[in-house]
mmCIF file of C-alpha atoms in Angstrom:
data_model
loop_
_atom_site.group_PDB
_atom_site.id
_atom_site.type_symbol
_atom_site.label_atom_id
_atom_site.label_comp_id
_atom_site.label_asym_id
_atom_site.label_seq_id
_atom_site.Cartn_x
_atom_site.Cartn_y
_atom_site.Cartn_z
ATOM 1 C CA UNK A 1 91.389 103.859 112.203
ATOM 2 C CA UNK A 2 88.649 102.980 113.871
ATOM 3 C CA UNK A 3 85.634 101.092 112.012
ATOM 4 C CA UNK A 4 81.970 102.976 112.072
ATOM 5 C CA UNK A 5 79.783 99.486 112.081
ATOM 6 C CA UNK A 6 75.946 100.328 110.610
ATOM 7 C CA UNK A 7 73.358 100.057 113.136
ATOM 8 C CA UNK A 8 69.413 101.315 113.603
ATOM 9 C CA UNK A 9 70.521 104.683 115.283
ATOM 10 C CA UNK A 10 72.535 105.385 111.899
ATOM 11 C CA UNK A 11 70.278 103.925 109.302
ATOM 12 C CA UNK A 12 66.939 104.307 110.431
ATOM 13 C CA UNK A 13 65.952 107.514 109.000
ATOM 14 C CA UNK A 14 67.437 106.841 105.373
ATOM 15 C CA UNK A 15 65.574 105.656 102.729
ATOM 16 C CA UNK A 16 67.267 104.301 100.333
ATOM 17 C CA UNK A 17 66.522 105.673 96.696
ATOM 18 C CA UNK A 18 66.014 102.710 93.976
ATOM 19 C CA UNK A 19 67.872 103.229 91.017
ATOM 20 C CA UNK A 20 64.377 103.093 88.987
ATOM 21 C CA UNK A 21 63.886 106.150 91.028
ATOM 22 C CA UNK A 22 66.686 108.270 89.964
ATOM 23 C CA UNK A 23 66.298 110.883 86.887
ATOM 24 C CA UNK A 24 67.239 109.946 83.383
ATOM 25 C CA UNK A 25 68.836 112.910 82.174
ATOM 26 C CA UNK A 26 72.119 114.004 83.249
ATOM 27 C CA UNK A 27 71.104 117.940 83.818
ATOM 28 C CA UNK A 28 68.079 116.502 86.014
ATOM 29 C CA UNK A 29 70.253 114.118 87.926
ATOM 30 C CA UNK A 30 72.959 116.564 88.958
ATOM 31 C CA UNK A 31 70.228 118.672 90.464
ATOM 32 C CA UNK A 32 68.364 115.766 92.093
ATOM 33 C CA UNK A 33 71.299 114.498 93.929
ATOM 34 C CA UNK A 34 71.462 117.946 95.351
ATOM 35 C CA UNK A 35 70.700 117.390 99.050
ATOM 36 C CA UNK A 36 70.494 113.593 99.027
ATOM 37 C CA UNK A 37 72.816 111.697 100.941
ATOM 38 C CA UNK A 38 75.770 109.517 99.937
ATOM 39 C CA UNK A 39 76.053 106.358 101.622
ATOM 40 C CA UNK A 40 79.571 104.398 101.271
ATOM 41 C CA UNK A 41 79.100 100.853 103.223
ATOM 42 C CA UNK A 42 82.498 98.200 102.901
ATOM 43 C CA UNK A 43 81.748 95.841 105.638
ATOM 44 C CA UNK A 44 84.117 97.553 108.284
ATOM 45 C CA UNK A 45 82.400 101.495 107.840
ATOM 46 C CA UNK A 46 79.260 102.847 107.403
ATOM 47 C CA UNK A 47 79.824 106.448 106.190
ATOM 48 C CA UNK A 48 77.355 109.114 105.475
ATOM 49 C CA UNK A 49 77.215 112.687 103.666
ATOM 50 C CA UNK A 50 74.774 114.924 102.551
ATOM 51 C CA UNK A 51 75.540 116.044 98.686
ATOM 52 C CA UNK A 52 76.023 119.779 98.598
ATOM 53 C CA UNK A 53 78.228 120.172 94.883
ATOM 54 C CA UNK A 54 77.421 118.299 91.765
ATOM 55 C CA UNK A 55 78.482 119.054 88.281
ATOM 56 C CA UNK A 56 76.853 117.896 84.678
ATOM 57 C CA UNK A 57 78.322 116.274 82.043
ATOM 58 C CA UNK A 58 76.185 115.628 79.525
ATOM 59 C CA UNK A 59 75.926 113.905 75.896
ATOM 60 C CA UNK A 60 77.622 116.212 72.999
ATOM 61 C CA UNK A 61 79.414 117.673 75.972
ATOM 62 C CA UNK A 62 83.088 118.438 74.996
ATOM 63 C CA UNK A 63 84.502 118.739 78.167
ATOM 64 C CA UNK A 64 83.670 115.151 79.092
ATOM 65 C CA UNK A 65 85.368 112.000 78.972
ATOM 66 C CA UNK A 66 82.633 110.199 76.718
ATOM 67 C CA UNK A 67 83.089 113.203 74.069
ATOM 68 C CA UNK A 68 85.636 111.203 71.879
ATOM 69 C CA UNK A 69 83.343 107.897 71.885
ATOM 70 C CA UNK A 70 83.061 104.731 74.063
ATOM 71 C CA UNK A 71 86.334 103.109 75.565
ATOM 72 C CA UNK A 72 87.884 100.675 77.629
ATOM 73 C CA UNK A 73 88.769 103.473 80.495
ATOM 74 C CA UNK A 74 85.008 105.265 80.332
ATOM 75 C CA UNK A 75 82.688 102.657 79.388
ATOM 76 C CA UNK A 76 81.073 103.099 82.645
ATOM 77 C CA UNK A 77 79.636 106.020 81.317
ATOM 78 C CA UNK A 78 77.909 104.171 78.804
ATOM 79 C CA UNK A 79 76.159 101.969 80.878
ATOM 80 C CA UNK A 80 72.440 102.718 82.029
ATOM 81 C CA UNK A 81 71.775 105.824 84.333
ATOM 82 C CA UNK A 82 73.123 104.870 88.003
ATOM 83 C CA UNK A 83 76.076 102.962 87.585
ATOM 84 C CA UNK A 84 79.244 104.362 88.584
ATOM 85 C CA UNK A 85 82.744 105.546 86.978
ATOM 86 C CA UNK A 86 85.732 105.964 89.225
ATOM 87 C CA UNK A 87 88.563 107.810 87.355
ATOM 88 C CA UNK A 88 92.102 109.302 88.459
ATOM 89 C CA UNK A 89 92.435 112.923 87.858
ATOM 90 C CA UNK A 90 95.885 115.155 88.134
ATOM 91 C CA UNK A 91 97.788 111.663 88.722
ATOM 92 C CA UNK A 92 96.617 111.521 92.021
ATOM 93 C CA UNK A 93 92.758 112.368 92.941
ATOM 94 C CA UNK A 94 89.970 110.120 92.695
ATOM 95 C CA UNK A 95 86.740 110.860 91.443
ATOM 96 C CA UNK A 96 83.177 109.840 91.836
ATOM 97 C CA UNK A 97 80.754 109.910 89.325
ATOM 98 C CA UNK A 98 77.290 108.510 88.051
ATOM 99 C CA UNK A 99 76.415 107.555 84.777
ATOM 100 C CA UNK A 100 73.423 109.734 83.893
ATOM 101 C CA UNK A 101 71.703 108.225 80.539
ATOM 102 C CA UNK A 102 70.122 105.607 78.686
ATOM 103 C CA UNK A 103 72.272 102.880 77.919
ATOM 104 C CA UNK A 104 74.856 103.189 75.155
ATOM 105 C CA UNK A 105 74.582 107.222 75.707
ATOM 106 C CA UNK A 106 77.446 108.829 77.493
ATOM 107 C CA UNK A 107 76.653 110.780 80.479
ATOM 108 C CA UNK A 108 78.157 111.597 83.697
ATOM 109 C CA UNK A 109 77.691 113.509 87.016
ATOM 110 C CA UNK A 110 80.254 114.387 89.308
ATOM 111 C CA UNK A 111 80.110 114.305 92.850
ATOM 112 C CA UNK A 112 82.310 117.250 93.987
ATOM 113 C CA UNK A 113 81.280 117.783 97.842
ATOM 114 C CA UNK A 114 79.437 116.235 100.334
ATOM 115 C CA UNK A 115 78.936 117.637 104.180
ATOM 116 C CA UNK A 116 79.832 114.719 106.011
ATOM 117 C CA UNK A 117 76.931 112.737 108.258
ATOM 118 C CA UNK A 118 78.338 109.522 109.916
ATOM 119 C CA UNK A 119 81.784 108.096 109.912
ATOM 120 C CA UNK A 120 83.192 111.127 110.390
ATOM 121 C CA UNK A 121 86.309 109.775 112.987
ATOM 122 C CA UNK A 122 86.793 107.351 109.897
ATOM 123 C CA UNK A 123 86.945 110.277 107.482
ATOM 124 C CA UNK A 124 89.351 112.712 109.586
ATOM 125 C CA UNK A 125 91.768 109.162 109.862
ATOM 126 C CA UNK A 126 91.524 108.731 105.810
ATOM 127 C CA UNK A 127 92.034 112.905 105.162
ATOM 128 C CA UNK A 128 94.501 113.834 108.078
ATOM 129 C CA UNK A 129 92.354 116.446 109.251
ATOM 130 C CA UNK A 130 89.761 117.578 112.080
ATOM 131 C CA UNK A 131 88.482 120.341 109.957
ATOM 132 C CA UNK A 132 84.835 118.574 109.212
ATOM 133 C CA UNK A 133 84.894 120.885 106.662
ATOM 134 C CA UNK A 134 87.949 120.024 104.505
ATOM 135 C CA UNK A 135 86.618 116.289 104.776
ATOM 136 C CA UNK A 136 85.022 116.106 101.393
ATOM 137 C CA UNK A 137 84.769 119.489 100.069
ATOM 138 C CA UNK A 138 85.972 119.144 96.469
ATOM 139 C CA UNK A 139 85.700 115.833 94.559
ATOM 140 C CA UNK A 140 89.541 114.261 95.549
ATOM 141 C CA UNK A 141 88.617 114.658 99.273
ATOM 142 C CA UNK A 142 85.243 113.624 99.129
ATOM 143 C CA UNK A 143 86.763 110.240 97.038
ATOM 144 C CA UNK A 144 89.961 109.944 99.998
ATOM 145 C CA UNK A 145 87.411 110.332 102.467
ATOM 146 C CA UNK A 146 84.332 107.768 101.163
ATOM 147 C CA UNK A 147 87.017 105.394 99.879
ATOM 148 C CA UNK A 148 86.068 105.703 96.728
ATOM 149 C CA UNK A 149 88.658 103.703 93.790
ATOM 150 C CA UNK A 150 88.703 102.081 90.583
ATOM 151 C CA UNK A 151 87.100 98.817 92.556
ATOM 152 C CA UNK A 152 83.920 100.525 92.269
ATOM 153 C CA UNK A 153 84.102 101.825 88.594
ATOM 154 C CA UNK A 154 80.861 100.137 86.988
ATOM 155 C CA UNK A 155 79.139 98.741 89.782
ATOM 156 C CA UNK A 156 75.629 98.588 89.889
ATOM 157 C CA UNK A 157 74.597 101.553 92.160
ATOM 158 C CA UNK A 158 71.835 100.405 94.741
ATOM 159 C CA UNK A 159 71.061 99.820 98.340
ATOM 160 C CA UNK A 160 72.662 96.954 99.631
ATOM 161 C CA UNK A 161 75.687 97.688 97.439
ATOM 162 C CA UNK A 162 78.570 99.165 98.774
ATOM 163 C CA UNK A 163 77.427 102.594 97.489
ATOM 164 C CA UNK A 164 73.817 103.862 96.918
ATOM 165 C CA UNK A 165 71.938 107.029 97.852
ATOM 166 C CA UNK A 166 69.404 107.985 100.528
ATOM 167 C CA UNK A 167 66.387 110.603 101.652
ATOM 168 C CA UNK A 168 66.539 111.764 105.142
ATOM 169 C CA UNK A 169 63.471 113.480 104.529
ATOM 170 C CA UNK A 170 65.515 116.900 105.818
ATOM 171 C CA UNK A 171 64.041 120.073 104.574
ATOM 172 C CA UNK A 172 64.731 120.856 100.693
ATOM 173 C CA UNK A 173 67.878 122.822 100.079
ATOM 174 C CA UNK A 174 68.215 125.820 98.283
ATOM 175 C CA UNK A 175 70.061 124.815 95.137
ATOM 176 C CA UNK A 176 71.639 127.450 93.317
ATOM 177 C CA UNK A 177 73.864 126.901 89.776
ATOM 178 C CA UNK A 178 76.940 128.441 88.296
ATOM 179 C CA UNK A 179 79.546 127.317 85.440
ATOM 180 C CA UNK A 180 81.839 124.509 85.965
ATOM 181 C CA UNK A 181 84.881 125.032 87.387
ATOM 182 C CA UNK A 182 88.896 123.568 86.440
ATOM 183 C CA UNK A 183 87.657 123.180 82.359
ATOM 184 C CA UNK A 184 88.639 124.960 79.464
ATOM 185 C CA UNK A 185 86.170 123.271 77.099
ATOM 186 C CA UNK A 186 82.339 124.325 77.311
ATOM 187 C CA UNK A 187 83.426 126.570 80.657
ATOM 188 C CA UNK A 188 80.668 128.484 79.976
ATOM 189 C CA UNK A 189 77.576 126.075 80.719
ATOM 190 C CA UNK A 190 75.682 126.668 83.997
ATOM 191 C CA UNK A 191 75.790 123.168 84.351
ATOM 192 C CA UNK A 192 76.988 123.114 87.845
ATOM 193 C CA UNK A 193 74.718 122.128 91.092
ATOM 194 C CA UNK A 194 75.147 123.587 95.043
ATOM 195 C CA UNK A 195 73.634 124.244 97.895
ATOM 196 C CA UNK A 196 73.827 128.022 98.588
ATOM 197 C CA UNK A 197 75.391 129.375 101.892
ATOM 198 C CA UNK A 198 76.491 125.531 102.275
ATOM 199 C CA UNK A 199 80.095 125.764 104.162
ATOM 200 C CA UNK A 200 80.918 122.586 102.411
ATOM 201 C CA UNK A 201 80.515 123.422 98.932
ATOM 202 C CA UNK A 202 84.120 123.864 96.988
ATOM 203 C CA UNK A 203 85.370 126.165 94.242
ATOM 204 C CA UNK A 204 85.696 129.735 94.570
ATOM 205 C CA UNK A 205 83.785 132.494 96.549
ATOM 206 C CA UNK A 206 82.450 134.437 93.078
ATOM 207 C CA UNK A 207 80.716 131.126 91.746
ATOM 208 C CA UNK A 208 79.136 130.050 95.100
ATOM 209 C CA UNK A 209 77.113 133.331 95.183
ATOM 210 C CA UNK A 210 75.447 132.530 91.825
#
């Protein structure tokens, strides 16, 4: 696999977005992170995506993992908005998410697809594919493809950390919302994010034409 180091040709234009800066609210964050891009940095990679699929998981919510209280396993979603919570889903798939409220409330967003940026040979090595597309469309590929794993779970997000978020100053997406998808509980809240027409957003056709 060959390493993507960070230099000024990849970096320049991002700037970085300090956690102060993010949203408190866990409905306003999902949609904020909407066209933002992910940065993933371990010493050896420097990998890039622009955000196109988020999904809400707010306080009272029954279909998230802080409904049942605080834990060992999902305390990160207790900490302050901004810090993050790695968990295992199906036995198998990572997934990325970012704690979303004031501290001692649980609240989560999930990252669920990101249209990759920089890094990408380093991406199509960790997925086993070419398709740019299939990199990290859908939260499992998106985590095998950013490296994302329980090392992470509560760490601080923030520039300079080995995962933060970035403004490229590109031109504002059009965001468009639909219900979650793969839940049973609360299946009915519109409390999913995406970019519309995006190539890289997951989940069925009939949701991404909301």
């Amino acid at each position: 696999m060959r390493a993507t180091p960070r230099d000024a040709a990849t970096s320049e234009h991002l700037h970085p977005i300090h956690r102060a800066d993010l949203p408190s609210g866990t409905i306003a964050l999902a949609r904020f992170l909407i066209g933002k891009v992910l940065v993933r940095e371990d010493g050896a990679s420097f990998l890039t995506g622009r955000i196109v699929e988020t999904e809400a998981y707010p306080p009272g919510d029954d279909a998230a993992h802080h409904r049942s209280g605080r834990t060992a396993r999902n305390a990160s979603l207790f900490l302050a908005h901004g810090h993050v919570y790695v968990y295992r889903a199906y036995g198998t798939a990572m997934m990325l998410n970012v704690s979303s409220e004031a501290d001692g409330v649980g609240g989560g967003v999930l990252i669920r697809a990101a249209e990759p940026l920089s890094g990408i040979d380093v991406m199509r090595a960790r997925r086993g594919t070419d398709d740019i597309r299939r990199l990290a469309r859908g939260p499992g590929c998106l985590a095998q493809a950013f490296d994302i794993g329980f090392a992470l779970d509560g760490d601080a997000y923030g520039a300079g950390n080995a995962l933060w978020f970035a403004d490229d100053r590109s031109k504002p997406p059009r965001i468009a919302r639909s219900v979650r998808i793969g839940i049973t509980r609360n299946a009915d809240k519109p409390w999913r994010f995406f970019v519309r027409g995006s190539p890289f957003v997951s989940g069925p056709a009939k949701l991404n034409r909301a």
